[in-house]
Structure formats: C-alpha cells, structure tokens
GROMACS .gro file of C-alpha atoms in nm:
model
  252
    1UNK     CA    1  -7.271  -0.528   2.818
    2UNK     CA    2  -7.566  -0.727   2.950
    3UNK     CA    3  -7.919  -0.593   2.979
    4UNK     CA    4  -8.188  -0.767   3.180
    5UNK     CA    5  -8.342  -0.974   2.899
    6UNK     CA    6  -8.311  -1.353   2.895
    7UNK     CA    7  -8.328  -1.581   2.593
    8UNK     CA    8  -8.351  -1.961   2.588
    9UNK     CA    9  -8.211  -2.139   2.281
   10UNK     CA   10  -8.265  -2.510   2.223
   11UNK     CA   11  -8.001  -2.718   2.049
   12UNK     CA   12  -7.743  -2.454   2.131
   13UNK     CA   13  -7.430  -2.669   2.151
   14UNK     CA   14  -7.344  -2.645   1.781
   15UNK     CA   15  -7.451  -2.513   1.442
   16UNK     CA   16  -7.721  -2.249   1.418
   17UNK     CA   17  -7.810  -2.284   1.786
   18UNK     CA   18  -7.457  -2.211   1.906
   19UNK     CA   19  -7.420  -1.920   1.662
   20UNK     CA   20  -7.757  -1.782   1.776
   21UNK     CA   21  -7.658  -1.799   2.142
   22UNK     CA   22  -7.344  -1.599   2.061
   23UNK     CA   23  -7.536  -1.347   1.849
   24UNK     CA   24  -7.789  -1.288   2.126
   25UNK     CA   25  -7.511  -1.250   2.382
   26UNK     CA   26  -7.343  -0.995   2.156
   27UNK     CA   27  -7.669  -0.798   2.166
   28UNK     CA   28  -7.656  -0.801   2.544
   29UNK     CA   29  -7.905  -1.073   2.630
   30UNK     CA   30  -7.837  -1.333   2.895
   31UNK     CA   31  -7.863  -1.673   2.728
   32UNK     CA   32  -7.978  -2.014   2.846
   33UNK     CA   33  -7.841  -2.295   2.629
   34UNK     CA   34  -8.088  -2.585   2.644
   35UNK     CA   35  -7.904  -2.895   2.525
   36UNK     CA   36  -7.928  -3.270   2.573
   37UNK     CA   37  -7.575  -3.287   2.717
   38UNK     CA   38  -7.475  -2.958   2.883
   39UNK     CA   39  -7.102  -3.033   2.880
   40UNK     CA   40  -7.110  -3.014   2.500
   41UNK     CA   41  -7.201  -2.645   2.532
   42UNK     CA   42  -6.885  -2.560   2.728
   43UNK     CA   43  -6.710  -2.408   2.426
   44UNK     CA   44  -7.007  -2.183   2.350
   45UNK     CA   45  -7.030  -2.078   2.715
   46UNK     CA   46  -6.660  -1.990   2.715
   47UNK     CA   47  -6.702  -1.779   2.401
   48UNK     CA   48  -6.994  -1.589   2.554
   49UNK     CA   49  -6.802  -1.531   2.876
   50UNK     CA   50  -6.505  -1.403   2.675
   51UNK     CA   51  -6.740  -1.141   2.531
   52UNK     CA   52  -6.837  -1.033   2.880
   53UNK     CA   53  -7.179  -1.193   2.845
   54UNK     CA   54  -7.379  -1.411   3.080
   55UNK     CA   55  -7.492  -1.763   2.992
   56UNK     CA   56  -7.571  -2.099   3.142
   57UNK     CA   57  -7.633  -2.445   2.999
   58UNK     CA   58  -7.922  -2.663   3.115
   59UNK     CA   59  -8.012  -3.021   3.021
   60UNK     CA   60  -8.310  -3.047   2.789
   61UNK     CA   61  -8.467  -3.315   2.574
   62UNK     CA   62  -8.729  -3.118   2.382
   63UNK     CA   63  -8.917  -3.440   2.304
   64UNK     CA   64  -8.991  -3.493   2.674
   65UNK     CA   65  -9.233  -3.246   2.831
   66UNK     CA   66  -9.099  -3.289   3.184
   67UNK     CA   67  -8.750  -3.213   3.053
   68UNK     CA   68  -8.877  -2.906   2.868
   69UNK     CA   69  -9.050  -2.781   3.182
   70UNK     CA   70  -8.740  -2.840   3.390
   71UNK     CA   71  -8.520  -2.649   3.143
   72UNK     CA   72  -8.751  -2.349   3.148
   73UNK     CA   73  -8.768  -2.358   3.527
   74UNK     CA   74  -8.389  -2.367   3.548
   75UNK     CA   75  -8.378  -2.058   3.327
   76UNK     CA   76  -8.615  -1.883   3.567
   77UNK     CA   77  -8.412  -2.002   3.866
   78UNK     CA   78  -8.093  -1.869   3.709
   79UNK     CA   79  -8.214  -1.532   3.585
   80UNK     CA   80  -8.562  -1.471   3.724
   81UNK     CA   81  -8.734  -1.414   3.389
   82UNK     CA   82  -8.771  -1.527   3.028
   83UNK     CA   83  -8.810  -1.287   2.737
   84UNK     CA   84  -8.724  -1.487   2.426
   85UNK     CA   85  -8.746  -1.847   2.308
   86UNK     CA   86  -8.561  -1.984   2.004
   87UNK     CA   87  -8.678  -2.330   1.903
   88UNK     CA   88  -8.378  -2.455   1.711
   89UNK     CA   89  -8.336  -2.819   1.820
   90UNK     CA   90  -8.421  -3.067   1.545
   91UNK     CA   91  -8.331  -3.394   1.377
   92UNK     CA   92  -8.302  -3.492   1.010
   93UNK     CA   93  -8.316  -3.870   1.062
   94UNK     CA   94  -8.451  -4.094   0.932
   95UNK     CA   95  -8.326  -4.022   0.581
   96UNK     CA   96  -8.456  -4.279   0.335
   97UNK     CA   97  -8.746  -4.383   0.118
   98UNK     CA   98  -9.062  -4.425   0.321
   99UNK     CA   99  -9.073  -4.803   0.300
  100UNK     CA  100  -8.709  -4.821   0.409
  101UNK     CA  101  -8.745  -4.612   0.724
  102UNK     CA  102  -8.796  -4.741   1.077
  103UNK     CA  103  -9.142  -4.644   1.211
  104UNK     CA  104  -9.008  -4.566   1.559
  105UNK     CA  105  -8.737  -4.337   1.419
  106UNK     CA  106  -8.991  -4.167   1.191
  107UNK     CA  107  -9.220  -4.104   1.487
  108UNK     CA  108  -8.928  -3.972   1.691
  109UNK     CA  109  -8.865  -3.705   1.426
  110UNK     CA  110  -9.223  -3.586   1.468
  111UNK     CA  111  -9.176  -3.582   1.845
  112UNK     CA  112  -8.858  -3.371   1.832
  113UNK     CA  113  -8.931  -3.140   1.538
  114UNK     CA  114  -9.300  -3.075   1.600
  115UNK     CA  115  -9.413  -3.187   1.943
  116UNK     CA  116  -9.089  -3.056   2.092
  117UNK     CA  117  -9.166  -2.707   1.965
  118UNK     CA  118  -9.509  -2.726   2.128
  119UNK     CA  119  -9.357  -2.855   2.453
  120UNK     CA  120  -9.107  -2.570   2.473
  121UNK     CA  121  -9.368  -2.307   2.389
  122UNK     CA  122  -9.621  -2.451   2.635
  123UNK     CA  123  -9.363  -2.454   2.914
  124UNK     CA  124  -9.237  -2.104   2.830
  125UNK     CA  125  -9.556  -1.909   2.762
  126UNK     CA  126  -9.653  -1.836   3.126
  127UNK     CA  127  -9.314  -1.668   3.174
  128UNK     CA  128  -9.296  -1.503   2.831
  129UNK     CA  129  -9.635  -1.341   2.886
  130UNK     CA  130  -9.491  -1.163   3.190
  131UNK     CA  131  -9.216  -1.007   2.978
  132UNK     CA  132  -9.266  -0.651   2.850
  133UNK     CA  133  -9.151  -0.755   2.501
  134UNK     CA  134  -9.153  -1.134   2.451
  135UNK     CA  135  -9.059  -1.315   2.132
  136UNK     CA  136  -9.051  -1.666   1.986
  137UNK     CA  137  -8.852  -1.772   1.679
  138UNK     CA  138  -8.911  -2.121   1.542
  139UNK     CA  139  -8.632  -2.239   1.314
  140UNK     CA  140  -8.802  -2.373   1.004
  141UNK     CA  141  -8.692  -2.501   0.662
  142UNK     CA  142  -8.779  -2.476   0.296
  143UNK     CA  143  -8.849  -2.850   0.316
  144UNK     CA  144  -9.168  -2.762   0.506
  145UNK     CA  145  -9.322  -2.647   0.178
  146UNK     CA  146  -9.112  -2.836  -0.079
  147UNK     CA  147  -9.078  -3.212  -0.026
  148UNK     CA  148  -8.741  -3.374  -0.090
  149UNK     CA  149  -8.680  -3.740  -0.157
  150UNK     CA  150  -8.584  -3.927   0.158
  151UNK     CA  151  -8.694  -3.654   0.396
  152UNK     CA  152  -9.057  -3.749   0.460
  153UNK     CA  153  -9.026  -3.732   0.839
  154UNK     CA  154  -8.830  -3.407   0.839
  155UNK     CA  155  -9.056  -3.234   0.587
  156UNK     CA  156  -9.380  -3.349   0.750
  157UNK     CA  157  -9.266  -3.252   1.099
  158UNK     CA  158  -9.139  -2.912   0.988
  159UNK     CA  159  -9.458  -2.846   0.790
  160UNK     CA  160  -9.650  -2.909   1.109
  161UNK     CA  161  -9.421  -2.677   1.301
  162UNK     CA  162  -9.475  -2.404   1.040
  163UNK     CA  163  -9.852  -2.431   1.088
  164UNK     CA  164  -9.796  -2.428   1.464
  165UNK     CA  165  -9.612  -2.096   1.422
  166UNK     CA  166  -9.918  -1.954   1.245
  167UNK     CA  167 -10.151  -2.094   1.511
  168UNK     CA  168  -9.932  -1.950   1.784
  169UNK     CA  169  -9.940  -1.608   1.620
  170UNK     CA  170 -10.319  -1.626   1.580
  171UNK     CA  171 -10.367  -1.695   1.949
  172UNK     CA  172 -10.088  -1.490   2.108
  173UNK     CA  173  -9.971  -1.247   1.839
  174UNK     CA  174 -10.113  -0.945   2.018
  175UNK     CA  175  -9.878  -1.005   2.309
  176UNK     CA  176  -9.583  -1.203   2.169
  177UNK     CA  177  -9.370  -1.140   1.859
  178UNK     CA  178  -9.367  -1.475   1.678
  179UNK     CA  179  -9.168  -1.573   1.367
  180UNK     CA  180  -9.061  -1.875   1.167
  181UNK     CA  181  -8.720  -1.856   0.998
  182UNK     CA  182  -8.594  -2.078   0.716
  183UNK     CA  183  -8.212  -2.081   0.723
  184UNK     CA  184  -8.159  -2.245   0.383
  185UNK     CA  185  -7.864  -2.483   0.349
  186UNK     CA  186  -7.618  -2.420   0.630
  187UNK     CA  187  -7.282  -2.568   0.722
  188UNK     CA  188  -7.386  -2.761   1.034
  189UNK     CA  189  -7.339  -3.116   1.167
  190UNK     CA  190  -7.685  -3.198   1.025
  191UNK     CA  191  -7.555  -3.123   0.675
  192UNK     CA  192  -7.280  -3.379   0.731
  193UNK     CA  193  -7.548  -3.646   0.782
  194UNK     CA  194  -7.728  -3.526   0.471
  195UNK     CA  195  -7.413  -3.551   0.258
  196UNK     CA  196  -7.344  -3.900   0.392
  197UNK     CA  197  -7.693  -4.016   0.284
  198UNK     CA  198  -7.635  -3.943  -0.085
  199UNK     CA  199  -8.012  -3.893  -0.126
  200UNK     CA  200  -8.165  -3.593  -0.311
  201UNK     CA  201  -7.982  -3.289  -0.455
  202UNK     CA  202  -7.907  -3.130  -0.117
  203UNK     CA  203  -7.672  -3.419  -0.033
  204UNK     CA  204  -7.463  -3.332  -0.339
  205UNK     CA  205  -7.379  -2.983  -0.217
  206UNK     CA  206  -7.023  -2.927  -0.102
  207UNK     CA  207  -6.942  -2.749   0.222
  208UNK     CA  208  -6.821  -2.454   0.014
  209UNK     CA  209  -7.176  -2.411  -0.119
  210UNK     CA  210  -7.331  -2.387   0.226
  211UNK     CA  211  -7.404  -2.072   0.424
  212UNK     CA  212  -7.225  -2.015   0.755
  213UNK     CA  213  -7.454  -2.058   1.058
  214UNK     CA  214  -7.382  -1.699   1.159
  215UNK     CA  215  -7.601  -1.572   0.874
  216UNK     CA  216  -7.915  -1.735   1.014
  217UNK     CA  217  -7.810  -1.660   1.370
  218UNK     CA  218  -7.786  -1.289   1.307
  219UNK     CA  219  -8.131  -1.294   1.147
  220UNK     CA  220  -8.276  -1.473   1.451
  221UNK     CA  221  -8.105  -1.230   1.688
  222UNK     CA  222  -8.235  -0.935   1.485
  223UNK     CA  223  -8.592  -1.068   1.495
  224UNK     CA  224  -8.560  -1.126   1.869
  225UNK     CA  225  -8.417  -0.780   1.928
  226UNK     CA  226  -8.620  -0.564   1.687
  227UNK     CA  227  -8.944  -0.764   1.673
  228UNK     CA  228  -9.065  -0.608   1.344
  229UNK     CA  229  -9.443  -0.576   1.350
  230UNK     CA  230  -9.492  -0.627   0.975
  231UNK     CA  231  -9.317  -0.966   0.977
  232UNK     CA  232  -9.492  -1.122   1.273
  233UNK     CA  233  -9.656  -1.460   1.225
  234UNK     CA  234  -9.472  -1.523   0.900
  235UNK     CA  235  -9.238  -1.790   0.767
  236UNK     CA  236  -8.930  -1.589   0.671
  237UNK     CA  237  -8.620  -1.697   0.481
  238UNK     CA  238  -8.262  -1.575   0.477
  239UNK     CA  239  -8.280  -1.603   0.097
  240UNK     CA  240  -8.515  -1.303   0.096
  241UNK     CA  241  -8.284  -1.013   0.023
  242UNK     CA  242  -8.549  -0.762   0.126
  243UNK     CA  243  -8.539  -0.917   0.473
  244UNK     CA  244  -8.161  -0.940   0.489
  245UNK     CA  245  -8.122  -0.581   0.372
  246UNK     CA  246  -8.304  -0.475   0.689
  247UNK     CA  247  -8.033  -0.636   0.897
  248UNK     CA  248  -7.706  -0.448   0.938
  249UNK     CA  249  -7.453  -0.555   0.673
  250UNK     CA  250  -7.209  -0.599   0.959
  251UNK     CA  251  -7.412  -0.894   1.089
  252UNK     CA  252  -7.472  -1.102   0.775
   0.00000   0.00000   0.00000
C-alpha cells in the first residue's frame, strides 16, 4: 500500500488533523503525527496500521521552534525524507471581547496559529526542497477574512497565516506546491469550546449542522497528492463546489 512519500501533520491526534493523517495514509503516504502528547495519537496510529499503512507519532509544540525542529528531525530519522507538510495545529482561545481577554493568552494564540506555522515551515523547508514533488497545506479559516465577535486573536492570527501562505508561494512556489484551505465549520473538539462560549452565531450551531472532519481531510489529501497547478498559492474553501467537484465523490 505504501509508497515512499512522507507527510508530517501537526495537531494530528483529533479532528481535522487525525482525519487528514488517515486520508493521507489511505493514499499510500507514510505519516508523521506531530502532537503535543504523542500517546493521544495512539488511536489514529492503530487505525492507520489497520489499513496497512505506516505512521509514527512525535512530540511537537508548534509554538516552540526547538520543538518544531526536533519533530521534523524525528520524521527524517524515521523515514529518511519529507515530502509534505500539513499545518493543522491551532487554538481558538481566548474567546471573548477584547477588553475581557488575557493578554498572555491572546499572544499565545498568535504564537501557535501564526508563528507556529512559520516555525514548522522554516524547519521543514530544507528537507521539502529535496523532495521531487513537495507540498505544504496550511489549514486556514473564513475568520481570516471575516471577523467574528469574540475571536479577535483567532481571526488576527489566521489572517496573518493566510498572508504567510501567499508570501511562501511567492518565494517558493516554483519548487513547492503551497495551498491554504478553509474547512468551514467542522465537528471537532474546537467547536465544542466555541459552543460553550455562547459568543457569535457560530456558537449557536448544533453538531448536526457541522461538517465531518473527513470532508476537509480528503480535500487536504487531494491537494497534497495531486498538487493542482492552477490552485497554488490560493486560499481555498471546501464550500467552493467547483473545487469539491474536482475531488472524487467517494472522498467527500
């Protein structure tokens, strides 16, 4: 089942990250699950192994550059190469009006959601540039272009990450397939925190109104696998039916 390609997915213990790791494994890639607590990825690892795939979990705090470097190096130690990076790890907190948020927590959101993307890319690029067909997918959000009450840290950090995607494409797009993907509202643990906050319309959505994480995961896996030239450097969304129609109906 496995080919030689290796993908590293951050925040891969649950939600979109876990579903993406499985989707990539189903396409034959060997997967490195970069998570803060590797034991929490045991269920995902077992699922990949049951498919006949290869995967390993490594500790990674994306907001710490030394940790990001160490995670990438462990991927190289395990599999000898790196072909794809999926920057999925992120935080929604703090949720609240600006004057009611804690400055340290607000700054931490910037560190994880923006600086963490830079850290992972910076640590990965020397290895990705040695791949015959490297790719990077940064998991984005519609909140990067449309502010929502109570989400100032999340929206600002993700807006910065979206511009970083464009900057990355400008500098490395000739050699690396780079995309941003907006998943929309997805049934993940993060959505549980949003519902508990009771702030803004997104918190009022029921679980039945949310998309399964597999929808976004299959789009990420498709971008990683097919690397469409006409979509490179763009912020894409799963709500774009013209995009989703390009993905096999069996995967969405």
